[in-house]
Tab-separated table of C-alpha atoms in Angstrom:
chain	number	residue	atom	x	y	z
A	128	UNK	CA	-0.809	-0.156	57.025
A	129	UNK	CA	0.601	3.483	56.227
A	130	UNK	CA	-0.448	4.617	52.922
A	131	UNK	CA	2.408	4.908	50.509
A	132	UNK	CA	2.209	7.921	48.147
A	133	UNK	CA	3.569	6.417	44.669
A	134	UNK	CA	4.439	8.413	41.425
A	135	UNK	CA	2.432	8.753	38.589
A	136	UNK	CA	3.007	10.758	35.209
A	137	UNK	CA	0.829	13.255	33.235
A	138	UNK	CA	1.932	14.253	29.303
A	139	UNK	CA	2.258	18.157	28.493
A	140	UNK	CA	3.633	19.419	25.571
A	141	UNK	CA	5.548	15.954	24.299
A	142	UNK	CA	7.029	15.584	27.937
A	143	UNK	CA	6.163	13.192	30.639
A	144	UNK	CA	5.954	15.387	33.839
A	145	UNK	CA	5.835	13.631	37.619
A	146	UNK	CA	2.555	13.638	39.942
A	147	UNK	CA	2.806	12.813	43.247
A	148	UNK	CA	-0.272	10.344	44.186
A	149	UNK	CA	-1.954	8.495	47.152
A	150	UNK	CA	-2.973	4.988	45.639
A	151	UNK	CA	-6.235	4.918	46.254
A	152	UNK	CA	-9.032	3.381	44.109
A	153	UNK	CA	-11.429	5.741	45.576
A	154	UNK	CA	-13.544	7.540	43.006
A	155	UNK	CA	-13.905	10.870	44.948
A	156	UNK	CA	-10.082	12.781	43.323
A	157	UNK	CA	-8.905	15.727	43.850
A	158	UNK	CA	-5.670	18.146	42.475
A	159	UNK	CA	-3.138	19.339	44.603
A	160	UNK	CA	-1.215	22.006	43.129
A	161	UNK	CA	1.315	23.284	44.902
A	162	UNK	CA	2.518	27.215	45.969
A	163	UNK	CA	4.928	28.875	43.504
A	164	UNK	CA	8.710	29.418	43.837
A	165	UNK	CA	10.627	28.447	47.393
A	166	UNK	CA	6.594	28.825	49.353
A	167	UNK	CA	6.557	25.101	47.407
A	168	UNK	CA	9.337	24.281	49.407
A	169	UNK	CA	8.274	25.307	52.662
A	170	UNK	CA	4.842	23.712	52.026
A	171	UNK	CA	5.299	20.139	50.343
A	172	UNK	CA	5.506	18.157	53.382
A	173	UNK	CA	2.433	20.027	55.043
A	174	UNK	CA	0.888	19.235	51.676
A	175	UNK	CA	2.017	15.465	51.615
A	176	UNK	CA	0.594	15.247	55.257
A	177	UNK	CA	-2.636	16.754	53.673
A	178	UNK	CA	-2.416	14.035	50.855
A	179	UNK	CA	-2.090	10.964	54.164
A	180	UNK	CA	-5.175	12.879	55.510
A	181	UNK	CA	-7.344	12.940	52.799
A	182	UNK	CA	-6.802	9.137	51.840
A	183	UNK	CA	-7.615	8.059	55.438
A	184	UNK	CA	-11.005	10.156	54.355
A	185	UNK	CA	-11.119	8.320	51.254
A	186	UNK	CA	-10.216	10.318	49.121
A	187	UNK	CA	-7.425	10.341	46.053
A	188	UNK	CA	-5.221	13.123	45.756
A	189	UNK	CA	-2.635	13.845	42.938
A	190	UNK	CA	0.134	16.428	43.385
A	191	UNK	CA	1.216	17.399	40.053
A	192	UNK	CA	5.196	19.190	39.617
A	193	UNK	CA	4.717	22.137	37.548
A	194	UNK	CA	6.640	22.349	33.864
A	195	UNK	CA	10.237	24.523	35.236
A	196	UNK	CA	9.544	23.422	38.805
A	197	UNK	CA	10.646	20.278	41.336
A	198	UNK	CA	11.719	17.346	39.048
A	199	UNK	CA	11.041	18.839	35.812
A	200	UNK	CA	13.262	18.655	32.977
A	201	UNK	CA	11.965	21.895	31.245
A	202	UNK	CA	13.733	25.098	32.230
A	203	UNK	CA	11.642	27.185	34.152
A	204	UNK	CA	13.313	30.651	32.554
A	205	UNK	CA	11.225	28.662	29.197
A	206	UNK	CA	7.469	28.332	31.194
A	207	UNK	CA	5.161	30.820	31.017
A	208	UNK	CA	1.761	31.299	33.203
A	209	UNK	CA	-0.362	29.426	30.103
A	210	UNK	CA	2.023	26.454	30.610
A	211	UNK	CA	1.237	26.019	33.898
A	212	UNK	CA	-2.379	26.487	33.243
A	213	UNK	CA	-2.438	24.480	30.095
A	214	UNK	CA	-0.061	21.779	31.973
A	215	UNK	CA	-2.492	21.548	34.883
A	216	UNK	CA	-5.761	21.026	32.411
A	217	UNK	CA	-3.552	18.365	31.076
A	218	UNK	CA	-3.144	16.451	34.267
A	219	UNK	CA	-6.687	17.144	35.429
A	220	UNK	CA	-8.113	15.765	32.036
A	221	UNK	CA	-5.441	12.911	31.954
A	222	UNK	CA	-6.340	11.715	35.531
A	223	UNK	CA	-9.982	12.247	35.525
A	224	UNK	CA	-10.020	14.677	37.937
A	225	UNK	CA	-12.679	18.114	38.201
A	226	UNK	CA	-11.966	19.293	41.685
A	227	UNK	CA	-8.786	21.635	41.745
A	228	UNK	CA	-7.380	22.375	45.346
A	229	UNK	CA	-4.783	25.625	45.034
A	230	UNK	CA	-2.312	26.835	47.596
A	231	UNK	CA	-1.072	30.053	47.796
A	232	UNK	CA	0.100	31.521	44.087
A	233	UNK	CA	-0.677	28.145	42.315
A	234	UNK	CA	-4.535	29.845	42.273
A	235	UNK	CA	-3.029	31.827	39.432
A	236	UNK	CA	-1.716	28.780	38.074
A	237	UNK	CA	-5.189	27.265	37.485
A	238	UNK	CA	-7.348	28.549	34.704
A	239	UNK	CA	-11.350	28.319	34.623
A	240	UNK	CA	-11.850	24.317	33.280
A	241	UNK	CA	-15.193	23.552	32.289
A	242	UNK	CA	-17.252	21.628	34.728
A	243	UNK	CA	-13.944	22.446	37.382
A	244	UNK	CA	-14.420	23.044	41.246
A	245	UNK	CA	-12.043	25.046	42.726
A	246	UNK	CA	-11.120	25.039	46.220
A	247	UNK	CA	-8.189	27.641	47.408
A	248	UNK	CA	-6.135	28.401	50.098
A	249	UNK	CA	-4.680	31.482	51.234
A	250	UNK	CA	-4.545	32.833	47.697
A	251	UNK	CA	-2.008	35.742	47.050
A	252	UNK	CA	-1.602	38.105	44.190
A	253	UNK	CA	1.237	37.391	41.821
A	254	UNK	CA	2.464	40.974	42.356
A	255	UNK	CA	2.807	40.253	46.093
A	256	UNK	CA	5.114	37.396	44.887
A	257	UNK	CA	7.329	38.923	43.060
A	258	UNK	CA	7.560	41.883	45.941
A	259	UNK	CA	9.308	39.217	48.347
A	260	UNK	CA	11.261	37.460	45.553
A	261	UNK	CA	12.328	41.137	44.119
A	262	UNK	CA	13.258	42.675	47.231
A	263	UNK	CA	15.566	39.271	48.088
A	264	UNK	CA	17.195	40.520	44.792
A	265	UNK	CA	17.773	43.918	46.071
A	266	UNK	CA	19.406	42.940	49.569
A	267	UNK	CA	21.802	40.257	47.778
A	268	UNK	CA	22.460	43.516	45.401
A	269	UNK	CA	23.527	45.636	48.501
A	270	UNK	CA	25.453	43.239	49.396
A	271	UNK	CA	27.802	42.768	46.645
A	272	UNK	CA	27.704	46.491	46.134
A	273	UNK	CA	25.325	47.339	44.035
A	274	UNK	CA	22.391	49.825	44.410
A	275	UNK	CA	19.517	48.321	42.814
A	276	UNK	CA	15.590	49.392	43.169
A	277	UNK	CA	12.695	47.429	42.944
A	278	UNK	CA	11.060	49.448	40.387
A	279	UNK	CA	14.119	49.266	38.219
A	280	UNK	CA	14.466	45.866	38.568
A	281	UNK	CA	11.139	44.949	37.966
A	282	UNK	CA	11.585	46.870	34.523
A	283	UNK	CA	13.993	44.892	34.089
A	284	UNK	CA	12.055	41.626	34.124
A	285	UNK	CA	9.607	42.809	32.010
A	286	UNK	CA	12.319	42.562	28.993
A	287	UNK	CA	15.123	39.930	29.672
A	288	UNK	CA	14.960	36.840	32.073
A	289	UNK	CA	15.829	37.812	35.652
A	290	UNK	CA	16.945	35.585	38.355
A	291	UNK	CA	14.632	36.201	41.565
A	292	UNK	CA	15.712	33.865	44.596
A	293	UNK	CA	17.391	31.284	42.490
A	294	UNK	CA	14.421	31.126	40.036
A	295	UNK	CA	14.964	32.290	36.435
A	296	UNK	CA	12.039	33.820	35.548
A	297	UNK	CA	11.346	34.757	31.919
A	298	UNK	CA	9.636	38.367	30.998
A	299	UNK	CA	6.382	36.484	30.090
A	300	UNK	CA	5.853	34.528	33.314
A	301	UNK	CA	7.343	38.022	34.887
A	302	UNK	CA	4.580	39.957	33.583
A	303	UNK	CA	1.704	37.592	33.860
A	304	UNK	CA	2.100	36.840	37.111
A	305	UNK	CA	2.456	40.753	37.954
A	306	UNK	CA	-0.772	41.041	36.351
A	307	UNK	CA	-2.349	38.077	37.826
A	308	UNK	CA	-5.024	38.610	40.227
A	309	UNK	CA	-7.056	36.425	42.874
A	310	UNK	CA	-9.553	34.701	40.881
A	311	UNK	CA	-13.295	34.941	41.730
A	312	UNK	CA	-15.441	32.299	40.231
A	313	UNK	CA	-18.656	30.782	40.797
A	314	UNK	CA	-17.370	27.250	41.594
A	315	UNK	CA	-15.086	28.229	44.205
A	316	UNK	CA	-14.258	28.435	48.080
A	317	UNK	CA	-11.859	30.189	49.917
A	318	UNK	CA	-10.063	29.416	52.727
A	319	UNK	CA	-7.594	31.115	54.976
A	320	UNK	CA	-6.077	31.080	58.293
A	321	UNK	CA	-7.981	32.264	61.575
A	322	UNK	CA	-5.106	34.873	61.802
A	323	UNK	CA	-5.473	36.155	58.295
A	324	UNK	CA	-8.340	39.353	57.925
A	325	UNK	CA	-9.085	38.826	54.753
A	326	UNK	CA	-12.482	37.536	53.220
A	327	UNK	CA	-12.883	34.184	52.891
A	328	UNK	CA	-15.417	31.283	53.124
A	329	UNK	CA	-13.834	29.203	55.799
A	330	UNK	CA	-10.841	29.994	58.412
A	331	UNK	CA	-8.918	27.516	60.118
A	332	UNK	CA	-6.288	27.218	62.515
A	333	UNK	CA	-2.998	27.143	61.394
A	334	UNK	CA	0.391	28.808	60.940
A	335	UNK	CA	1.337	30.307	57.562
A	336	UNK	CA	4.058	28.221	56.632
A	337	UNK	CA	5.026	29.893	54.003
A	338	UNK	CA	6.756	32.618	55.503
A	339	UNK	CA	8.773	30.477	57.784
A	340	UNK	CA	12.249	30.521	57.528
A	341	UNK	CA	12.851	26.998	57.920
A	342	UNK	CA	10.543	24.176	56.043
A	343	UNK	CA	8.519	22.898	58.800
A	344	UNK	CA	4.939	20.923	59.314
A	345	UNK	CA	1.895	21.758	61.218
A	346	UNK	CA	-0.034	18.012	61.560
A	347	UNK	CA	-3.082	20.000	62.933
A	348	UNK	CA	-3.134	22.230	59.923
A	349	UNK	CA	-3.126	19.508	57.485
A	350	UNK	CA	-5.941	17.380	58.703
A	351	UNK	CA	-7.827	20.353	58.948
A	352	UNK	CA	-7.040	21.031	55.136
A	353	UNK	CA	-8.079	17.965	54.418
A	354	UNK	CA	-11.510	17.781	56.496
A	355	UNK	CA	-12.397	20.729	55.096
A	356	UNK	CA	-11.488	19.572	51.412
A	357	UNK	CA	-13.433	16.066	51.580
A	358	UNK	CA	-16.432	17.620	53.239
A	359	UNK	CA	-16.454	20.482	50.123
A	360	UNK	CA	-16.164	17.946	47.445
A	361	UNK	CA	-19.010	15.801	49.271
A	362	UNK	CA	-19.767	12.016	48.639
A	363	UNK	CA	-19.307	10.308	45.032
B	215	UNK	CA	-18.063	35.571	52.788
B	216	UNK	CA	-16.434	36.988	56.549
B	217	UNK	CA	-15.482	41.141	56.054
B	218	UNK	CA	-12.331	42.000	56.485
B	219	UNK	CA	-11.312	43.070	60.355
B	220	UNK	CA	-9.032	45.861	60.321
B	221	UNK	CA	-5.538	45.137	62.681
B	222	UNK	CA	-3.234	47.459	65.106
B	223	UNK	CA	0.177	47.862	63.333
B	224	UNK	CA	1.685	46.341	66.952
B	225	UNK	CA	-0.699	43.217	66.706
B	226	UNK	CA	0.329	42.630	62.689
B	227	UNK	CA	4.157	42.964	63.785
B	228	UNK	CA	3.404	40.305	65.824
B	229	UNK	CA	1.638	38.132	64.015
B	230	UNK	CA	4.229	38.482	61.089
B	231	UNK	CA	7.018	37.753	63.575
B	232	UNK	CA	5.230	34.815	64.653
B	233	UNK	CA	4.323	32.907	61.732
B	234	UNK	CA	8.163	33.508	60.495
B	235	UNK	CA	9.880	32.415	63.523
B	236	UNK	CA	7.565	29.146	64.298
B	237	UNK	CA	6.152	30.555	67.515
B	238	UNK	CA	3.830	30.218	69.938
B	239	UNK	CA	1.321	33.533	70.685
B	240	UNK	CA	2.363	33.270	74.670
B	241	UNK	CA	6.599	33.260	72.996
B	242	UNK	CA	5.658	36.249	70.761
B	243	UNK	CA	3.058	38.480	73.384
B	244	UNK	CA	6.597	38.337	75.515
B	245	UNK	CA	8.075	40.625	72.886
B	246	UNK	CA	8.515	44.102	74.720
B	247	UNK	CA	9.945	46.893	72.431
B	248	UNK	CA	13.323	46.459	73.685
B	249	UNK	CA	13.733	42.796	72.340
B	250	UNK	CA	16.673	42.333	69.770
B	251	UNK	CA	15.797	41.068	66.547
B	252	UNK	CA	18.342	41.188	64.127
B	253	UNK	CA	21.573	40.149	65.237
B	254	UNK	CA	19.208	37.871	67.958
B	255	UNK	CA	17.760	35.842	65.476
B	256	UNK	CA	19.337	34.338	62.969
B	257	UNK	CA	15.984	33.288	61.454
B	258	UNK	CA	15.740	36.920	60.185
B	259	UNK	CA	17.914	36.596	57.010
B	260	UNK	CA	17.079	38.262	53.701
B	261	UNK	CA	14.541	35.906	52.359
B	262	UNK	CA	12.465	36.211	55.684
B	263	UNK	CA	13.082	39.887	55.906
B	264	UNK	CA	11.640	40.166	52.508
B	265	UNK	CA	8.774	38.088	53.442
B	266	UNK	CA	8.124	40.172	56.304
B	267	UNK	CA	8.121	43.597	54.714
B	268	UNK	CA	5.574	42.381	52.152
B	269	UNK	CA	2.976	40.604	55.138
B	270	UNK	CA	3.034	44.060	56.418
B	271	UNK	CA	2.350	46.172	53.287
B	272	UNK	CA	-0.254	43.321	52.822
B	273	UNK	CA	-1.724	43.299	56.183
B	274	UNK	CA	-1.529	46.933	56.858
B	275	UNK	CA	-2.616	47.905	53.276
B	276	UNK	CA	0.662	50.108	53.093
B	277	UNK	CA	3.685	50.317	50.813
B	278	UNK	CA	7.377	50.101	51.921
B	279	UNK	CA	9.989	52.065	49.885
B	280	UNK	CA	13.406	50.776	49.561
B	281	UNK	CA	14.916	53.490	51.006
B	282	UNK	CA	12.917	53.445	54.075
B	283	UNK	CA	14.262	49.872	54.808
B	284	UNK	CA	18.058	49.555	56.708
B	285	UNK	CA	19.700	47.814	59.591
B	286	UNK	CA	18.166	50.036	62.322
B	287	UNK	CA	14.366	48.997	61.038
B	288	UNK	CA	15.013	45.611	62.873
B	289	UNK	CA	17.585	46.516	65.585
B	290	UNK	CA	14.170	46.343	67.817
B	291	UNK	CA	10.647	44.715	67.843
B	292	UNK	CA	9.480	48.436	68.927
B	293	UNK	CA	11.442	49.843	65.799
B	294	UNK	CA	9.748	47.684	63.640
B	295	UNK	CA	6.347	48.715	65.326
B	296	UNK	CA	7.135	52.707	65.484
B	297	UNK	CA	7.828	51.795	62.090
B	298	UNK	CA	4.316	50.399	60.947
B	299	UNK	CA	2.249	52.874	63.368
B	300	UNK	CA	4.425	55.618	61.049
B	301	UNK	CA	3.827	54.153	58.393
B	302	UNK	CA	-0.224	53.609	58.636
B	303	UNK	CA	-0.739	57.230	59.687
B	304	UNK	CA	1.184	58.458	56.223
């Protein structure tokens, strides 16, 4: 039978917020957390196909939405970077989970737990970010007539809410996430693509999804996520 | 951890171009500097643009100014690569 991902909750700050699981009553769980801003879009189905692979390896995953982001009820121009830390502590405590997988910008997302694992993939500065989603500002800008530069703008953000590629982002998460650099921790791997030349502990083969125009898959990709997860978080 | 392999602006271009557009490497080694890209592709709109501009200054360790960016930057795939070779020599 095909495994059939179900949703579960987590509480943050009075709210219930969704989490994507795989039902599993395996005792080896992980956290999915997914890329920031539209690179969430582009990835969730690679990451649900990730999710498939890892329960056929029997393992649990749970794929949390961030406070602002997919079905949440909180505006996101109201989150901040400590939400989204503080929100995924809350899920990871809440489901009994220590190992944290990160794609892309959600590595900023995820703060140093105690006793936490963190496995990472293709991390990205929170600067580099906000370069694509401020320059998508300026060319809709030209286009309606108006001469805007990133610099400007980004001064901009740092004082009023600013609305980068149909996200409202508020001045806090603005300059946190400017700020916010690849993590290096003790308890932590990273992984990238064989294409990418930066360092890393593992490469795979894949396509960077993200920067695809269209959301789109890569099957190969995601089992070799997933092997690579399960065989990092080892037996239970 | 692996060190860091440095790339040729032409190979980077093409790497870029290929994870945006979904291609094969045999599709995007057939790019000769004459081949159209915007105009050709409608895959190329803003949001991919500014994806691509920052894959380069990331890849190439390089920074873009806005004013160095117009229509004639991606008339070509050899504009776009005159463009980075310029740009990594600055």
């Amino acid at each position: 039978m095909t495994p059939v991902p179900a949703f579960v909750d987590y509480e943050f700050a009075g709210r219930k917020e969704l989490c994507l699981c795989t039902a599993t009553r395996s005792s080896r769980r992980v956290l999915i957390i997914p890329p920031l801003f539209d690179e969430m879009n582009r990835m969730r189905k690679m990451l649900v196909d990730v999710m498939l692979a890892l329960e056929s390896l029997d393992v649990a995953s749970f794929l949390p939405d961030l406070p602002g982001t997919n079905e949440s009820l909180v505006a996101l121009e109201q989150v901040t970077l400590t939400d989204w830390q503080d929100a995924i502590a809350a899920c990871a405590q809440q489901h009994h989970i220590s190992d944290i997988a990160s794609f892309r910008g959600s590595a900023l997302a995820v703060a140093a737990l105690p006793k936490a694992r963190h496995w990472i993939f293709s991390p990205v500065k929170g600067a580099t970010i906000l370069r694509t989603m401020l320059r998508t500002r300026v060319a809709a800008d030209r286009e309606s007539g108006l001469n805007t530069g990133l610099a400007d703008l980004s001064a901009q953000a740092e004082t009023r809410p600013i609305e980068l590629a149909g996200n409202i982002i508020g001045p806090e998460l603005f300059a946190q996430l400017n700020a916010a650099d690849i993590p290096d921790r003790e308890n932590q791997r990273i992984v990238r693509l064989e294409s990418d030349n930066k360092p890393a502990d593992a490469q795979i083969p894949g396509s960077a999804l993200w920067l695809r125009a269209e959301p789109d898959d890569d099957p190969a990709m995601s089992s070799a996520i997933a092997r690579d997860l399960a065989g990092w978080m080892g037996p239970q | 951890m692996h060190n860091k392999v440095e790339l040729t602006p032409e190979a980077a271009v093409r790497a870029v171009m290929r994870d945006i557009l979904g291609l094969s490497e045999e599709q995007v080694a057939e790019f000769t500097a004459e081949t159209e890209l915007f105009g050709a592709l409608p895959e190329l709109d803003s949001m991919a643009v500014a994806g691509l501009l920052t894959e380069l200054e990331d890849r190439l360790d390089i920074m873009i100014e806005d004013d160095e960016v117009d229509g004639e930057l991606f008339e070509t795939f050899g504009n776009l690569v005159a463009f980075a070779e310029m740009k990594v020599t600055e």
